[in-house]
Amino acid sequence: MNTAEMTDRIANGKGFIAALDQSGGSTPKALQGYGVEDSEWSGDEEMFGKIHEMRCRIVDSPSFSNGKVIGAILFEKTMEGCNSEGSPIPELLARRGVVPFLKVDKGMHDTENGVQLMKEIPTLNDMCARAKELGVFGTKMRSVIHEANQEGIAANVHQQMDFGLQILDNGLVPILEPEVSLQSESRAQAEALLLSNALDQMERVPEGKQVMWKLTIPSEPNLYKPLIDHPQVLRVVALSGGYSRDEACSELAKNDGMIASFSRALLEVLNAKMDDQQFDQALGNAIDEIACASVGE
């Protein structure tokens, strides 16, 4: 796929974006959920080797190429890696109609003013250049909103757009992800503040350019419709945020035009001990359910 084809796939594709971007901090938990115990690896190199094996098994599974996964967010080591047959992962995905994205954030600061801002990304331009070289279409970066704090939310969304504009300048499409915590006691108010600030920040996007947003499924259905309908928003996708797959799909289906970008809710039923048929069937069932919720069926 060329850039125009990838843009059309993300804008109009009937399906969802798989999040396969667990990083160093979340990898041990992801491996445990996959049935790989801490005793089965030692040190970061072996840990990342185990998670790479899991991701390769996912992307090589026949059900992953059934047309319902329109994009995949990759961890940097996954982007640089190959599958079991030696094919570079971004090239393999694009060949199968799955648009590749790269997670670019380097973690977050401690909570201040009710939010967690991202740490600086000093290598962002170099990461973007490498991603483009490998055929990656866009990026993703995550920060978190814990409270309905106007100052904190404004700073959070502003920082997302700052990095987003830098990524646009590098020729990639950014997914901005200011996650509102499901545990927030002021979640509905936080979501309203997020929407207001996001619409304000959209005024900074140059004419002819588009960004994407990855947001917690809102407590008020269709709250984010103004972003979904914005001409400079390519797509609005939803994170599962701690919901089970059934819960996440049920909540997502209430929101017109918002599609999934699930990680844990996609992978929760997979286990390293499954044989290939069991693995593909479990993954296929998850993909079918998430795709149905994304396209409103």
CSV table of C-alpha atoms in Angstrom, one decimal:
chain,number,residue,atom,x,y,z
A,1,MET,CA,0.0,0.0,0.0
A,2,ASN,CA,1.2,3.5,-0.8
A,3,THR,CA,0.4,6.5,1.5
A,4,ALA,CA,-2.9,7.3,-0.3
A,5,GLU,CA,-4.1,3.7,-0.1
A,6,MET,CA,-3.2,3.6,3.6
A,7,THR,CA,-5.0,6.9,4.2
A,8,ASP,CA,-8.1,5.5,2.6
A,9,ARG,CA,-7.8,2.3,4.5
A,10,ILE,CA,-7.8,4.1,7.8
A,11,ALA,CA,-10.4,6.6,6.9
A,12,ASN,CA,-12.9,4.2,5.4
A,13,GLY,CA,-11.9,0.7,6.4
A,14,LYS,CA,-14.6,-1.5,8.0
A,15,GLY,CA,-12.7,-2.8,11.0
A,16,PHE,CA,-10.4,-1.7,13.8
A,17,ILE,CA,-6.8,-1.0,14.8
A,18,ALA,CA,-4.9,-3.6,16.8
A,19,ALA,CA,-2.7,-2.2,19.6
A,20,LEU,CA,0.4,-4.5,19.7
A,21,ASP,CA,2.6,-1.9,21.4
A,22,GLN,CA,3.2,-3.0,24.9
A,23,SER,CA,6.5,-1.4,26.0
A,24,GLY,CA,9.1,-2.3,28.7
A,25,GLY,CA,6.9,-1.4,31.7
A,26,SER,CA,3.8,-3.2,30.5
A,27,THR,CA,5.5,-6.2,28.9
A,28,PRO,CA,5.8,-8.5,32.0
A,29,LYS,CA,2.1,-8.2,32.7
A,30,ALA,CA,1.3,-8.8,29.0
A,31,LEU,CA,3.4,-11.9,29.0
A,32,GLN,CA,1.8,-13.2,32.2
A,33,GLY,CA,-1.6,-12.7,30.6
A,34,TYR,CA,-0.4,-14.7,27.7
A,35,GLY,CA,0.7,-17.6,29.9
A,36,VAL,CA,4.4,-16.9,30.0
A,37,GLU,CA,5.7,-16.8,33.5
A,38,ASP,CA,8.5,-14.5,34.7
A,39,SER,CA,10.6,-17.6,35.3
A,40,GLU,CA,10.6,-18.3,31.6
A,41,TRP,CA,12.8,-15.3,30.7
A,42,SER,CA,15.7,-13.4,32.3
A,43,GLY,CA,16.6,-9.8,31.5
A,44,ASP,CA,15.2,-7.4,29.0
A,45,GLU,CA,16.5,-9.1,25.9
A,46,GLU,CA,14.8,-12.4,26.6
A,47,MET,CA,11.6,-10.6,27.8
A,48,PHE,CA,11.4,-8.6,24.5
A,49,GLY,CA,12.2,-11.8,22.6
A,50,LYS,CA,9.2,-13.6,24.2
A,51,ILE,CA,6.8,-10.7,23.5
A,52,HIS,CA,8.1,-10.5,19.9
A,53,GLU,CA,7.3,-14.2,19.5
A,54,MET,CA,3.8,-13.5,20.7
A,55,ARG,CA,3.3,-10.6,18.3
A,56,CYS,CA,4.7,-12.6,15.4
A,57,ARG,CA,2.3,-15.4,16.1
A,58,ILE,CA,-0.6,-12.9,16.1
A,59,VAL,CA,0.3,-11.2,12.8
A,60,ASP,CA,1.1,-14.6,11.2
A,61,SER,CA,-2.3,-16.0,12.3
A,62,PRO,CA,-4.7,-16.4,9.3
A,63,SER,CA,-7.5,-14.6,11.2
A,64,PHE,CA,-5.3,-11.4,11.5
A,65,SER,CA,-5.4,-11.0,7.7
A,66,ASN,CA,-9.2,-11.5,7.3
A,67,GLY,CA,-9.7,-7.8,6.4
A,68,LYS,CA,-11.2,-6.8,9.7
A,69,VAL,CA,-7.9,-5.5,11.2
A,70,ILE,CA,-7.2,-2.3,9.3
A,71,GLY,CA,-4.2,-1.1,11.3
A,72,ALA,CA,-1.7,-2.2,13.9
A,73,ILE,CA,0.3,-0.1,16.4
A,74,LEU,CA,3.8,-1.5,16.9
A,75,PHE,CA,6.5,-1.2,19.6
A,76,GLU,CA,9.8,0.1,18.2
A,77,LYS,CA,11.5,-3.3,18.5
A,78,THR,CA,8.6,-5.0,16.7
A,79,MET,CA,8.8,-2.4,13.9
A,80,GLU,CA,12.5,-3.3,13.5
A,81,GLY,CA,11.9,-7.0,13.7
A,82,CYS,CA,10.9,-9.8,11.3
A,83,ASN,CA,8.4,-12.6,11.5
A,84,SER,CA,9.5,-16.3,11.6
A,85,GLU,CA,10.0,-16.3,7.9
A,86,GLY,CA,12.2,-13.3,7.9
A,87,SER,CA,9.7,-10.7,6.5
A,88,PRO,CA,10.0,-7.2,8.1
A,89,ILE,CA,6.9,-6.7,10.2
A,90,PRO,CA,5.7,-3.3,8.7
A,91,GLU,CA,6.2,-4.7,5.2
A,92,LEU,CA,4.3,-7.9,6.1
A,93,LEU,CA,1.4,-6.0,7.6
A,94,ALA,CA,1.1,-3.6,4.6
A,95,ARG,CA,1.1,-6.5,2.2
A,96,ARG,CA,-1.9,-7.9,4.1
A,97,GLY,CA,-3.8,-4.7,4.1
A,98,VAL,CA,-2.9,-3.7,7.7
A,99,VAL,CA,-1.6,-0.2,8.1
A,100,PRO,CA,1.4,0.0,10.4
A,101,PHE,CA,1.8,2.7,13.2
A,102,LEU,CA,4.6,3.2,15.7
A,103,LYS,CA,4.4,3.9,19.4
A,104,VAL,CA,6.8,6.8,20.0
A,105,ASP,CA,6.3,8.0,23.5
A,106,LYS,CA,8.9,7.3,26.2
A,107,GLY,CA,6.6,7.0,29.2
A,108,MET,CA,5.0,9.6,31.5
A,109,HIS,CA,5.9,11.8,34.4
A,110,ASP,CA,4.2,11.4,37.8
A,111,THR,CA,0.7,12.9,38.2
A,112,GLU,CA,0.5,16.7,38.5
A,113,ASN,CA,-2.6,18.8,38.3
A,114,GLY,CA,-4.6,15.6,37.9
A,115,VAL,CA,-2.8,14.4,34.7
A,116,GLN,CA,0.3,12.6,33.6
A,117,LEU,CA,2.2,14.3,30.9
A,118,MET,CA,4.6,12.5,28.5
A,119,LYS,CA,8.3,12.6,29.0
A,120,GLU,CA,10.3,14.4,26.4
A,121,ILE,CA,11.0,12.5,23.2
A,122,PRO,CA,14.5,13.8,22.1
A,123,THR,CA,14.8,11.2,19.3
A,124,LEU,CA,11.4,11.8,17.8
A,125,ASN,CA,12.6,13.1,14.4
A,126,ASP,CA,15.0,10.2,14.1
A,127,MET,CA,12.3,7.7,15.0
A,128,CYS,CA,9.9,9.2,12.5
A,129,ALA,CA,12.6,9.1,9.7
A,130,ARG,CA,13.3,5.4,10.5
A,131,ALA,CA,9.5,4.6,10.5
A,132,LYS,CA,9.0,6.3,7.1
A,133,GLU,CA,12.0,4.3,5.8
A,134,LEU,CA,10.3,1.1,6.9
A,135,GLY,CA,6.9,2.0,5.4
A,136,VAL,CA,5.1,3.0,8.6
A,137,PHE,CA,2.1,5.3,8.1
A,138,GLY,CA,1.7,7.0,11.5
A,139,THR,CA,2.5,7.1,15.2
A,140,LYS,CA,0.9,6.9,18.6
A,141,MET,CA,1.7,8.4,22.0
A,142,ARG,CA,-0.1,8.2,25.3
A,143,SER,CA,-0.7,10.4,28.3
A,144,VAL,CA,-3.3,10.1,31.0
A,145,ILE,CA,-6.0,12.3,32.6
A,146,HIS,CA,-7.0,11.3,36.1
A,147,GLU,CA,-9.1,14.3,37.2
A,148,ALA,CA,-11.3,17.1,35.7
A,149,ASN,CA,-8.5,19.7,36.3
A,150,GLN,CA,-8.8,22.4,33.6
A,151,GLU,CA,-5.1,23.5,33.8
A,152,GLY,CA,-3.9,19.9,33.7
A,153,ILE,CA,-6.1,18.8,30.9
A,154,ALA,CA,-5.2,21.9,28.8
A,155,ALA,CA,-1.5,21.1,29.3
A,156,ASN,CA,-2.0,17.5,28.5
A,157,VAL,CA,-3.9,18.1,25.2
A,158,HIS,CA,-1.5,20.9,24.2
A,159,GLN,CA,1.5,18.7,24.7
A,160,GLN,CA,-0.2,16.0,22.6
A,161,MET,CA,-0.7,18.4,19.7
A,162,ASP,CA,2.8,19.8,20.1
A,163,PHE,CA,4.3,16.4,19.4
A,164,GLY,CA,1.6,15.7,16.8
A,165,LEU,CA,2.6,18.8,14.7
A,166,GLN,CA,6.2,17.7,14.9
A,167,ILE,CA,5.2,14.3,13.6
A,168,LEU,CA,3.1,15.8,10.8
A,169,ASP,CA,6.2,17.8,9.8
A,170,ASN,CA,8.0,14.4,9.5
A,171,GLY,CA,5.4,13.2,7.0
A,172,LEU,CA,3.5,10.8,9.4
A,173,VAL,CA,0.0,10.8,10.8
A,174,PRO,CA,-0.1,11.1,14.6
A,175,ILE,CA,-2.5,9.3,16.8
A,176,LEU,CA,-3.0,11.6,19.9
A,177,GLU,CA,-4.0,9.6,23.0
A,178,PRO,CA,-4.9,11.6,26.1
A,179,GLU,CA,-6.5,8.7,28.0
A,180,VAL,CA,-9.2,9.6,30.6
A,181,SER,CA,-8.9,7.0,33.4
A,182,LEU,CA,-11.9,4.8,33.9
A,183,GLN,CA,-11.2,5.1,37.6
A,184,SER,CA,-11.5,8.9,37.6
A,185,GLU,CA,-14.2,10.1,40.1
A,186,SER,CA,-14.8,13.1,37.8
A,187,ARG,CA,-14.6,11.2,34.5
A,188,ALA,CA,-17.6,12.8,32.8
A,189,GLN,CA,-16.4,16.3,33.5
A,190,ALA,CA,-12.9,15.4,32.5
A,191,GLU,CA,-14.2,14.1,29.1
A,192,ALA,CA,-16.1,17.3,28.5
A,193,LEU,CA,-12.9,19.3,29.2
A,194,LEU,CA,-10.9,17.0,27.0
A,195,LEU,CA,-13.3,17.5,24.1
A,196,SER,CA,-13.3,21.3,24.4
A,197,ASN,CA,-9.5,21.4,24.5
A,198,ALA,CA,-9.1,19.0,21.7
A,199,LEU,CA,-11.4,21.1,19.4
A,200,ASP,CA,-9.3,24.2,20.4
A,201,GLN,CA,-6.1,22.4,19.5
A,202,MET,CA,-7.4,21.3,16.2
A,203,GLU,CA,-7.2,24.9,15.0
A,204,ARG,CA,-3.4,24.4,15.1
A,205,VAL,CA,-3.5,21.7,12.4
A,206,PRO,CA,-2.3,23.0,9.1
A,207,GLU,CA,-4.7,23.1,6.2
A,208,GLY,CA,-4.6,19.9,4.2
A,209,LYS,CA,-3.2,17.8,7.1
A,210,GLN,CA,-5.0,15.4,9.4
A,211,VAL,CA,-4.5,13.8,12.8
A,212,MET,CA,-6.1,11.0,14.7
A,213,TRP,CA,-7.4,10.7,18.3
A,214,LYS,CA,-7.3,7.6,20.5
A,215,LEU,CA,-9.7,8.2,23.4
A,216,THR,CA,-11.4,6.4,26.3
A,217,ILE,CA,-14.9,5.3,25.3
A,218,PRO,CA,-16.9,8.2,26.7
A,219,SER,CA,-19.4,7.9,29.5
A,220,GLU,CA,-21.9,9.9,27.4
A,221,PRO,CA,-22.4,8.1,24.1
A,222,ASN,CA,-21.4,10.1,21.0
A,223,LEU,CA,-19.7,12.8,23.1
A,224,TYR,CA,-16.8,12.9,20.7
A,225,LYS,CA,-18.9,13.2,17.5
A,226,PRO,CA,-17.6,16.8,16.9
A,227,LEU,CA,-14.1,15.3,16.7
A,228,ILE,CA,-15.2,12.4,14.5
A,229,ASP,CA,-16.9,14.8,12.1
A,230,HIS,CA,-14.0,17.3,12.0
A,231,PRO,CA,-12.5,17.5,8.5
A,232,GLN,CA,-8.9,17.5,9.8
A,233,VAL,CA,-9.5,14.3,11.9
A,234,LEU,CA,-8.7,11.2,9.9
A,235,ARG,CA,-10.3,8.8,12.5
A,236,VAL,CA,-11.2,8.6,16.1
A,237,VAL,CA,-10.4,5.3,17.8
A,238,ALA,CA,-11.1,3.9,21.2
A,239,LEU,CA,-8.9,2.3,23.8
A,240,SER,CA,-10.3,-0.4,26.0
A,241,GLY,CA,-8.9,1.2,29.2
A,242,GLY,CA,-9.4,-1.8,31.5
A,243,TYR,CA,-12.8,-2.9,30.2
A,244,SER,CA,-13.1,-6.6,29.4
A,245,ARG,CA,-13.6,-7.3,25.7
A,246,ASP,CA,-17.3,-7.8,26.1
A,247,GLU,CA,-17.7,-4.6,28.1
A,248,ALA,CA,-15.5,-2.6,25.7
A,249,CYS,CA,-17.4,-3.8,22.7
A,250,SER,CA,-20.8,-3.1,24.3
A,251,GLU,CA,-19.7,0.5,25.2
A,252,LEU,CA,-18.0,1.1,21.9
A,253,ALA,CA,-21.1,0.1,19.9
A,254,LYS,CA,-23.0,3.0,21.5
A,255,ASN,CA,-20.7,5.5,19.6
A,256,ASP,CA,-21.3,6.2,15.9
A,257,GLY,CA,-18.1,6.5,13.9
A,258,MET,CA,-15.7,5.5,16.6
A,259,ILE,CA,-13.7,2.3,16.0
A,260,ALA,CA,-11.6,0.2,18.4
A,261,SER,CA,-7.9,0.3,19.0
A,262,PHE,CA,-7.8,-2.4,21.7
A,263,SER,CA,-4.8,-4.1,23.2
A,264,ARG,CA,-5.6,-6.2,26.3
A,265,ALA,CA,-9.3,-6.6,25.3
A,266,LEU,CA,-8.0,-8.1,22.0
A,267,LEU,CA,-5.4,-10.4,23.5
A,268,GLU,CA,-7.0,-11.4,26.8
A,269,VAL,CA,-8.1,-14.9,25.6
A,270,LEU,CA,-4.8,-15.9,23.9
A,271,ASN,CA,-2.3,-18.3,25.5
A,272,ALA,CA,1.1,-19.4,24.6
A,273,LYS,CA,0.1,-23.0,25.3
A,274,MET,CA,-2.6,-23.1,22.6
A,275,ASP,CA,-2.0,-25.0,19.5
A,276,ASP,CA,-2.1,-23.1,16.2
A,277,GLN,CA,-5.8,-24.0,15.5
A,278,GLN,CA,-6.9,-23.0,19.0
A,279,PHE,CA,-4.9,-19.8,18.8
A,280,ASP,CA,-6.3,-18.7,15.5
A,281,GLN,CA,-9.8,-19.5,16.5
A,282,ALA,CA,-9.6,-17.5,19.7
A,283,LEU,CA,-8.0,-14.6,17.9
A,284,GLY,CA,-10.5,-14.8,15.1
A,285,ASN,CA,-13.4,-14.7,17.6
A,286,ALA,CA,-12.0,-11.7,19.3
A,287,ILE,CA,-11.4,-9.9,16.0
A,288,ASP,CA,-14.9,-10.6,14.8
A,289,GLU,CA,-16.5,-9.3,18.0
A,290,ILE,CA,-14.3,-6.1,18.0
A,291,ALA,CA,-14.9,-5.5,14.3
A,292,CYS,CA,-18.7,-5.8,14.8
A,293,ALA,CA,-18.7,-3.3,17.6
A,294,SER,CA,-16.5,-0.9,15.5
A,295,VAL,CA,-18.7,-0.9,12.4
A,296,GLY,CA,-22.0,-0.9,14.4
A,297,GLU,CA,-23.2,-4.4,13.4
